[in-house]
């Protein structure tokens, strides 16, 4: 089981990237916001991975935070939903947005994801409602309860650390972005923080 990969981003294209780990290139399928963030990285990064084995082959899925990896695992645990649909969901919705849509039974938000119809949205809500609260460690546990701004900020900091930034620098960049606009999602905070860090 490959749990994480640490290496340099060798290529980014389509729905995947190649992570070079000591001369070995791993092809990793990732959500689009994560790929966008990685496309600008030259320093070594750490990717949290899920190895998916099926009859016709195997695929490696990657995420910038343990929380997104945990949510991906929850989604593919829903009957009839495969990893490509799960990846599409996390490409169009942040972890917080998905959790909120499930908690509020918001079919409109879920069916806005390409490939997710009404029946799939209903199945997601039925099987996942009450099972997507964040833990302090950034994962997901089976319990009800809202996730606050602390979770959003910690996810953004984890993503920047995965991209190679020191914890102190990442935390300061995230805090600055959040102070300017507290209504941003994790991917939006990461995007703006990267932009600010790039100016230094």
PDB file of N, CA and C in Angstrom, residues 11-17 29-42 62-64 90-91 163 187-188 190-192 194-195:
ATOM      1  N   UNK A  11       5.662  16.387 -14.177  1.00  0.00           N
ATOM      2  CA  UNK A  11       4.739  16.799 -15.242  1.00  0.00           C
ATOM      3  C   UNK A  11       3.331  16.903 -14.680  1.00  0.00           C
ATOM      4  N   UNK A  12       2.551  17.811 -15.263  1.00  0.00           N
ATOM      5  CA  UNK A  12       1.141  17.958 -14.908  1.00  0.00           C
ATOM      6  C   UNK A  12       0.352  18.084 -16.197  1.00  0.00           C
ATOM      7  N   UNK A  13      -0.710  17.284 -16.323  1.00  0.00           N
ATOM      8  CA  UNK A  13      -1.523  17.371 -17.528  1.00  0.00           C
ATOM      9  C   UNK A  13      -2.820  16.612 -17.391  1.00  0.00           C
ATOM     10  N   UNK A  14      -3.904  17.183 -17.901  1.00  0.00           N
ATOM     11  CA  UNK A  14      -5.200  16.518 -17.837  1.00  0.00           C
ATOM     12  C   UNK A  14      -5.667  16.335 -16.412  1.00  0.00           C
ATOM     13  N   UNK A  15      -5.873  15.084 -16.018  1.00  0.00           N
ATOM     14  CA  UNK A  15      -6.350  14.780 -14.666  1.00  0.00           C
ATOM     15  C   UNK A  15      -5.255  14.187 -13.785  1.00  0.00           C
ATOM     16  N   UNK A  16      -4.018  14.246 -14.248  1.00  0.00           N
ATOM     17  CA  UNK A  16      -2.956  13.582 -13.484  1.00  0.00           C
ATOM     18  C   UNK A  16      -1.654  14.367 -13.503  1.00  0.00           C
ATOM     19  N   UNK A  17      -0.740  13.915 -12.670  1.00  0.00           N
ATOM     20  CA  UNK A  17       0.607  14.468 -12.660  1.00  0.00           C
ATOM     21  C   UNK A  17       1.587  13.310 -12.488  1.00  0.00           C
ATOM     22  N   UNK A  29      -3.446  10.361 -10.286  1.00  0.00           N
ATOM     23  CA  UNK A  29      -4.676  11.075 -10.618  1.00  0.00           C
ATOM     24  C   UNK A  29      -5.055  11.957  -9.439  1.00  0.00           C
ATOM     25  N   UNK A  30      -5.392  13.235  -9.708  1.00  0.00           N
ATOM     26  CA  UNK A  30      -5.660  14.169  -8.617  1.00  0.00           C
ATOM     27  C   UNK A  30      -6.808  15.112  -8.962  1.00  0.00           C
ATOM     28  N   UNK A  31      -7.460  15.701  -7.945  1.00  0.00           N
ATOM     29  CA  UNK A  31      -8.484  16.717  -8.201  1.00  0.00           C
ATOM     30  C   UNK A  31      -7.863  17.912  -8.927  1.00  0.00           C
ATOM     31  N   UNK A  32      -8.642  18.587  -9.746  1.00  0.00           N
ATOM     32  CA  UNK A  32      -8.126  19.689 -10.558  1.00  0.00           C
ATOM     33  C   UNK A  32      -7.512  20.828  -9.741  1.00  0.00           C
ATOM     34  N   UNK A  33      -8.111  21.264  -8.614  1.00  0.00           N
ATOM     35  CA  UNK A  33      -7.470  22.341  -7.846  1.00  0.00           C
ATOM     36  C   UNK A  33      -6.080  21.956  -7.341  1.00  0.00           C
ATOM     37  N   UNK A  34      -5.909  20.692  -6.989  1.00  0.00           N
ATOM     38  CA  UNK A  34      -4.604  20.221  -6.524  1.00  0.00           C
ATOM     39  C   UNK A  34      -3.593  20.248  -7.661  1.00  0.00           C
ATOM     40  N   UNK A  35      -4.021  19.835  -8.846  1.00  0.00           N
ATOM     41  CA  UNK A  35      -3.128  19.855 -10.010  1.00  0.00           C
ATOM     42  C   UNK A  35      -2.726  21.279 -10.359  1.00  0.00           C
ATOM     43  N   UNK A  36      -3.671  22.195 -10.231  1.00  0.00           N
ATOM     44  CA  UNK A  36      -3.373  23.602 -10.509  1.00  0.00           C
ATOM     45  C   UNK A  36      -2.298  24.119  -9.560  1.00  0.00           C
ATOM     46  N   UNK A  37      -2.414  23.750  -8.285  1.00  0.00           N
ATOM     47  CA  UNK A  37      -1.413  24.166  -7.299  1.00  0.00           C
ATOM     48  C   UNK A  37      -0.054  23.536  -7.593  1.00  0.00           C
ATOM     49  N   UNK A  38      -0.050  22.268  -7.967  1.00  0.00           N
ATOM     50  CA  UNK A  38       1.209  21.564  -8.226  1.00  0.00           C
ATOM     51  C   UNK A  38       1.907  22.060  -9.483  1.00  0.00           C
ATOM     52  N   UNK A  39       1.141  22.580 -10.430  1.00  0.00           N
ATOM     53  CA  UNK A  39       1.727  22.995 -11.711  1.00  0.00           C
ATOM     54  C   UNK A  39       2.742  24.122 -11.544  1.00  0.00           C
ATOM     55  N   UNK A  40       2.686  24.822 -10.413  1.00  0.00           N
ATOM     56  CA  UNK A  40       3.608  25.942 -10.186  1.00  0.00           C
ATOM     57  C   UNK A  40       4.755  25.571  -9.241  1.00  0.00           C
ATOM     58  N   UNK A  41       4.795  24.316  -8.816  1.00  0.00           N
ATOM     59  CA  UNK A  41       5.776  23.917  -7.809  1.00  0.00           C
ATOM     60  C   UNK A  41       7.070  23.370  -8.410  1.00  0.00           C
ATOM     61  N   UNK A  42       8.179  23.802  -7.837  1.00  0.00           N
ATOM     62  CA  UNK A  42       9.488  23.270  -8.239  1.00  0.00           C
ATOM     63  C   UNK A  42      10.168  22.541  -7.075  1.00  0.00           C
ATOM     64  N   UNK A  62      -4.183  10.846  -5.758  1.00  0.00           N
ATOM     65  CA  UNK A  62      -3.430  11.653  -4.807  1.00  0.00           C
ATOM     66  C   UNK A  62      -4.167  12.897  -4.346  1.00  0.00           C
ATOM     67  N   UNK A  63      -3.798  13.366  -3.147  1.00  0.00           N
ATOM     68  CA  UNK A  63      -4.463  14.517  -2.527  1.00  0.00           C
ATOM     69  C   UNK A  63      -3.443  15.318  -1.734  1.00  0.00           C
ATOM     70  N   UNK A  64      -3.683  16.622  -1.616  1.00  0.00           N
ATOM     71  CA  UNK A  64      -2.759  17.477  -0.890  1.00  0.00           C
ATOM     72  C   UNK A  64      -2.940  17.387   0.620  1.00  0.00           C
ATOM     73  N   UNK A  90     -14.447  15.946  -6.061  1.00  0.00           N
ATOM     74  CA  UNK A  90     -13.420  16.734  -5.380  1.00  0.00           C
ATOM     75  C   UNK A  90     -12.712  17.704  -6.317  1.00  0.00           C
ATOM     76  N   UNK A  91     -12.953  17.569  -7.620  1.00  0.00           N
ATOM     77  CA  UNK A  91     -12.432  18.544  -8.575  1.00  0.00           C
ATOM     78  C   UNK A  91     -13.329  19.775  -8.643  1.00  0.00           C
ATOM     79  N   UNK A 163       3.313  21.160  -0.232  1.00  0.00           N
ATOM     80  CA  UNK A 163       3.955  21.752  -1.404  1.00  0.00           C
ATOM     81  C   UNK A 163       5.381  22.221  -1.111  1.00  0.00           C
ATOM     82  N   UNK A 187      -9.399  25.483  -1.080  1.00  0.00           N
ATOM     83  CA  UNK A 187      -8.649  25.676  -2.330  1.00  0.00           C
ATOM     84  C   UNK A 187      -8.417  27.147  -2.656  1.00  0.00           C
ATOM     85  N   UNK A 188      -9.403  28.005  -2.357  1.00  0.00           N
ATOM     86  CA  UNK A 188      -9.254  29.439  -2.624  1.00  0.00           C
ATOM     87  C   UNK A 188      -8.172  30.046  -1.736  1.00  0.00           C
ATOM     88  N   UNK A 190      -5.613  28.438  -0.425  1.00  0.00           N
ATOM     89  CA  UNK A 190      -4.328  27.922  -0.905  1.00  0.00           C
ATOM     90  C   UNK A 190      -3.873  28.688  -2.138  1.00  0.00           C
ATOM     91  N   UNK A 191      -4.793  28.924  -3.066  1.00  0.00           N
ATOM     92  CA  UNK A 191      -4.460  29.619  -4.310  1.00  0.00           C
ATOM     93  C   UNK A 191      -3.938  31.030  -4.022  1.00  0.00           C
ATOM     94  N   UNK A 192      -4.639  31.769  -3.153  1.00  0.00           N
ATOM     95  CA  UNK A 192      -4.228  33.137  -2.835  1.00  0.00           C
ATOM     96  C   UNK A 192      -2.942  33.157  -2.010  1.00  0.00           C
ATOM     97  N   UNK A 194      -0.527  30.965  -2.164  1.00  0.00           N
ATOM     98  CA  UNK A 194       0.560  30.668  -3.100  1.00  0.00           C
ATOM     99  C   UNK A 194       0.933  31.904  -3.910  1.00  0.00           C
ATOM    100  N   UNK A 195      -0.081  32.661  -4.282  1.00  0.00           N
ATOM    101  CA  UNK A 195       0.169  33.885  -5.045  1.00  0.00           C
ATOM    102  C   UNK A 195       0.984  34.871  -4.204  1.00  0.00           C
TER     103      UNK A 195
END
